[in-house]
Amino acid sequence: MSTNTDANQGGNGGQPPVKLTRKDFVSDQEVRWCPGCGDYAILAQVQKVMPELGIRRENVVFVSGIGCSSRFPYYMNTYGFHSIHGRAPAVATGIKASNPELSVWVITGDGDALSIGGNHLIHAIRRNLDINIILFNNRIYGLTKGQYSPTSEMGKRTKSTPFGVIDYPLNPLSVALAAEATFVARSVDTHTQHLQMIVQRAMEHKGVSFVEVYQNCNIFNDGAFDMFTARDVKEDRMIELEHGRPLIFGKERNRGIRMRSDMHLEVVELGNGVSESDLIAHNEKAPDSYLAYMLARMEYPEYPVPVGVFRDVQKSTYEDLLTEQVERAIQNMGPGDLEGIINSGDTWVIE
Amino acid sequence: MESMTILNNVEDKHIEELESVTIRFAGDSGDGMQLTGTQFTKTSAIVGNDISTLPDFPAEIRAPAGSLPGVSGFQLNFSNHDIRTPGDEPNVLVAMNPAALKVNLADLEPGGILLVNTDAFSDNNLKKAGYGSNPLEDGSLTGYRLFKLPITTLNRAALRDEVELPPKEIDRCKNFWALGLMYWLYDRPLEPTMNWVNEKFKKKPDVVKANVTALKAGFAYAEAAEIFTTHYRVRKAAIAPGKYRNITGNEATALGFVAASVLAGRPLFYASYPITPASDILHELSMRKNFGVKTFQAEDEIAAVCAAIGASFTGNLGLTGTSGPGLALKSEALGLAVMTELPVVVVNVQRGGPSTGLPTKTEQADLLQAMFGRNGECPVAIVAPATPGDCFHMAIEAFRIATRYMLPVIYLSDGYLGNGAEPWRVPAMDELPRFEANLYKDPDNFQAYARDPQTLARPWAVPGTPGLEHRIGGLEKQDITGNVSYDPENHMHMVETRAAKVARIADDIPELEPFGEREGRLLVVGWGSTHGSITSAVEEMQGRGRSVSSVHLRHLNPFPRNLGELLGRFDRVLVPELNMGQLWLLMRAKYLVPAISFPKVKGKPFKISELTAKMEEVYED
Ligand code: SF4
């Protein structure tokens, strides 16, 4: 059975459940990712955050494409649609535009979203539908057993690139920002608290939310992010973005990011004449996305890798504008009159 | 105006009665021939003729002026009796430039009326059209009744003192001058077109005046000048009583889907990517937002079908529209709709293929694509309207089937139906079918793939309904529960179940009624837009005393129940199609009948004469 009708849930006359817990969002399906896969951690955080958000299970839809991450909807005890490769943003667009009341989530991967589905991703983002897109980036094709992906590093040896990758990788956040995403964030599968916070922020944002999660594929690309996400190095090699706060990082909190006069970001040591006020203060609400874009381009080892919310701005959503057009049309033309339109135009009567 | 004075002083000229007339207006794409043709059509419909039209325009938006690829044509047939086609050969050709003459002359009937704008026959234009010498002077047109008129000059003279418009704008009115002349020649009133101009350009009084003046001037010139001694009258046709309007197939398709939404009580969601010749449906539906219709111009064909599927998942009538190349792109997603058993309708306004092919020409060559063009065993229901007006009814039928059986339906129109117009008897509200498209609500023992015993449909359970949370997708489903299943027996069972759903539709659609006797020598089987020409040809054969009947399929998958039995009642079966024999192939495979194919793939509909000739040949064989 793929449904769960326990006492707290549906079939209670449409009344909100007393209080949902993580368990209410766990479906009865056996989870089939490889043991140790980063997907488990992401699933657990999403299931934890869901009850906090106060949305009712029946109003939630998880949509996915194809790939390891796209199994996700089967494990959520909500509505779910496991669609076809790359097309989840398009299916989600139809769902959200036709029923704006629903909380719609797209679960996708680096291959699904950036390769076969790249077109749908940028257009769903530019339309600013109020949907939440979570891209599990493991920099590899897992389900097809280990070919390089559009986020794999140059030179990487994989099943399909025995002599090394020769195409330059895409940066998912750069793509999202170029498509004018109104909410852009990044987190890491193993940083559970941070990931929960980011998922919650994405949900709360009205408009499209794009979240990249660094996800470890322990079978085909194990440790891809360890170099900077591992517990013992992360404070020195990552930087957590916080709105309004200067960009400081390091175990000793003694390093920061400064803008040079040639518009280049540089890592500086605090002290010796460099103070916090010389550093960039993060502004996720900036109406333009230049700063977010520059931050998104910071890569290890030249820079600490940023996580957090890069951008969070407001503009009208596609579904609201569409609903408005419908309502205005009804106001201006009156509710649709079928007999009227069938009989419109030049008509004549044959006796 | 000088010419008006003359008009009043001239006695009425001789009037000759005609049964029916076929006119083709042809000119450069910039000459406004489509508009001229549509106006003539509307006026003829309003005066009570039966009409049928065939627009023929180039794929290029603006091919080089005066060139052969830039020629745009509009053919219409108007008659005092029931007609079903735009006519085989024009009786009259209006050629606004040498290229239009070159492209269209071969179709004009011997001795037909040929009206040319001599002003456009400059050396340069003749060269562009590939004429070595001027056909107006070299005697090559002696087989026709040639009328040489300096239309550009006459139009300029008429407008010069009347309106303050730049010369270019004045010249743009020359098509209305020609239209006015044709109105005189065929005894039509000017009012319907004048009303249209007044409405269309109400914010530009100068343009209204210019067009009306040109129209009247053309009319007056024909009346006054010495060149025409006769004009013609085509009386009203005996058409079934009722209220009529002119409608193109694409308009009727759009209206039909709005009607389906109203009748089903479910909102319509139309997702589409612009493509010739289907875009008009998007334009039409985007104006219908007050019906709660949502239209979505997607980033590509795949996104369009996926969004329609998403909308069906939430309980909307999910609709997408395209032409052949777009259907190819939608294949994989259609498989998803088959697997998830959602009611999605895909409109394919077919055009000439393969690949980009002949985008503005008509063809019926996507039947097999609709039938088989997906991976795996992946049947969908297929319907095909027979006439522009029938597009309305089949649109409703498509959603009736989709929602009742919970499966995707492909709706095969084509360029000829989509752009062609006919007078359409407006149905009364109580003539429209009602159908229920209810959402499932009951959470007790809900199973996502539980089946209706009669239709095998699964419940339409949509997000937002408490207690029905479930997951669907493209992976094979276990019957009843809807869980993912890799079980071999289950897969075979599900393949058979999905096929059985389509097959059971046959119990729910009308049996075929032959046009003519129920048995005999020759049965002609057609589908889609060939209805008009096949029926007219069969009627002609019957008039010759031949034992010929026809049936026309509006449901292609499944076939109507009695098709096989009817095939057995005739000595010969002929299948004319605008493809290389696709229905023919399906029928032979299913019924093992030695049917004969009559293919045509020239981007043009059948001529009645082509069909009767073939019927005679098969008949005697
Ligand atoms: S292949 Fe990699 S990404 Fe896929 S489930 Fe296994 S560990 Fe996870």
Tab-separated table of N, CA, C and O and ligand atoms in Angstrom, chain A residues 32-40 67-69 138 140-143 145 215-221, ligand 1:
chain	number	residue	atom	x	y	z
A	32	ARG	N	15.653	2.425	-1.028
A	32	ARG	CA	16.538	1.563	-1.816
A	32	ARG	C	17.821	2.233	-2.280
A	32	ARG	O	18.322	1.927	-3.351
A	33	TRP	N	18.304	3.186	-1.516
A	33	TRP	CA	19.613	3.741	-1.879
A	33	TRP	C	20.707	2.854	-1.289
A	33	TRP	O	20.471	2.131	-0.316
A	34	CYS	N	21.918	2.968	-1.833
A	34	CYS	CA	23.024	2.180	-1.296
A	34	CYS	C	23.241	2.585	0.170
A	34	CYS	O	23.142	3.758	0.500
A	35	PRO	N	23.581	1.631	0.983
A	35	PRO	CA	23.886	1.987	2.371
A	35	PRO	C	25.016	3.019	2.389
A	35	PRO	O	25.980	2.889	1.632
A	36	GLY	N	24.842	4.038	3.203
A	36	GLY	CA	25.892	5.057	3.306
A	36	GLY	C	25.720	6.204	2.329
A	36	GLY	O	26.466	7.179	2.359
A	37	CYS	N	24.719	6.130	1.441
A	37	CYS	CA	24.495	7.190	0.457
A	37	CYS	C	24.042	8.470	1.162
A	37	CYS	O	23.271	8.426	2.126
A	38	GLY	N	24.518	9.609	0.656
A	38	GLY	CA	24.155	10.888	1.250
A	38	GLY	C	22.663	11.196	1.142
A	38	GLY	O	22.131	12.046	1.860
A	39	ASP	N	21.972	10.491	0.252
A	39	ASP	CA	20.548	10.748	0.062
A	39	ASP	C	19.749	10.482	1.345
A	39	ASP	O	18.758	11.164	1.619
A	40	TYR	N	20.197	9.500	2.120
A	40	TYR	CA	19.476	9.183	3.365
A	40	TYR	C	19.398	10.404	4.280
A	40	TYR	O	18.354	10.709	4.859
A	67	GLY	N	17.035	9.290	-11.768
A	67	GLY	CA	18.350	9.271	-11.144
A	67	GLY	C	18.179	8.760	-9.735
A	67	GLY	O	17.054	8.534	-9.289
A	68	CYS	N	19.289	8.574	-9.031
A	68	CYS	CA	19.176	8.050	-7.666
A	68	CYS	C	18.296	8.954	-6.818
A	68	CYS	O	17.365	8.510	-6.155
A	69	SER	N	18.579	10.259	-6.845
A	69	SER	CA	17.844	11.189	-5.977
A	69	SER	C	16.353	11.182	-6.298
A	69	SER	O	15.519	11.437	-5.436
A	138	ASN	N	26.082	15.253	-6.686
A	138	ASN	CA	27.142	14.308	-6.305
A	138	ASN	C	28.221	14.207	-7.388
A	138	ASN	O	29.097	13.373	-7.327
A	140	ILE	N	28.345	13.044	-10.304
A	140	ILE	CA	28.523	11.751	-10.978
A	140	ILE	C	27.147	11.222	-11.384
A	140	ILE	O	26.136	11.674	-10.841
A	141	TYR	N	27.111	10.315	-12.371
A	141	TYR	CA	25.876	9.584	-12.659
A	141	TYR	C	25.914	8.298	-11.845
A	141	TYR	O	26.764	7.433	-12.098
A	142	GLY	N	25.003	8.197	-10.878
A	142	GLY	CA	24.985	7.028	-10.010
A	142	GLY	C	24.159	5.889	-10.583
A	142	GLY	O	24.632	4.770	-10.749
A	143	LEU	N	22.911	6.215	-10.944
A	143	LEU	CA	21.966	5.160	-11.353
A	143	LEU	C	22.462	4.399	-12.587
A	143	LEU	O	22.218	3.214	-12.740
A	145	LYS	N	25.541	3.983	-13.215
A	145	LYS	CA	26.762	3.316	-12.744
A	145	LYS	C	28.053	3.998	-13.142
A	145	LYS	O	28.980	3.370	-13.671
A	215	GLN	N	26.139	16.164	-2.127
A	215	GLN	CA	25.693	14.851	-1.669
A	215	GLN	C	26.738	13.810	-2.042
A	215	GLN	O	27.175	13.738	-3.186
A	216	ASN	N	27.119	13.045	-1.063
A	216	ASN	CA	28.158	12.048	-1.310
A	216	ASN	C	27.567	10.787	-1.935
A	216	ASN	O	26.631	10.204	-1.419
A	217	CYS	N	28.144	10.376	-3.067
A	217	CYS	CA	27.814	9.076	-3.649
A	217	CYS	C	28.965	8.165	-3.263
A	217	CYS	O	30.036	8.226	-3.859
A	218	ASN	N	28.738	7.371	-2.243
A	218	ASN	CA	29.863	6.602	-1.708
A	218	ASN	C	30.237	5.420	-2.591
A	218	ASN	O	31.203	4.741	-2.352
A	219	ILE	N	29.451	5.175	-3.631
A	219	ILE	CA	29.780	4.064	-4.520
A	219	ILE	C	30.632	4.534	-5.704
A	219	ILE	O	31.646	3.935	-6.018
A	220	PHE	N	30.206	5.608	-6.346
A	220	PHE	CA	30.898	5.998	-7.583
A	220	PHE	C	31.753	7.262	-7.463
A	220	PHE	O	32.486	7.592	-8.387
A	221	ASN	N	31.594	7.998	-6.385
A	221	ASN	CA	32.364	9.248	-6.275
A	221	ASN	C	32.586	9.569	-4.807
A	221	ASN	O	32.310	10.678	-4.360
C	1	SF4	S1	24.830	5.054	-6.580
C	1	SF4	FE1	25.592	6.702	-5.309
C	1	SF4	S2	24.005	8.264	-5.369
C	1	SF4	FE2	23.093	6.354	-6.090
C	1	SF4	S3	22.187	5.454	-4.282
C	1	SF4	FE3	24.217	4.581	-4.481
C	1	SF4	S4	25.494	5.914	-3.273
C	1	SF4	FE4	23.599	6.984	-3.586
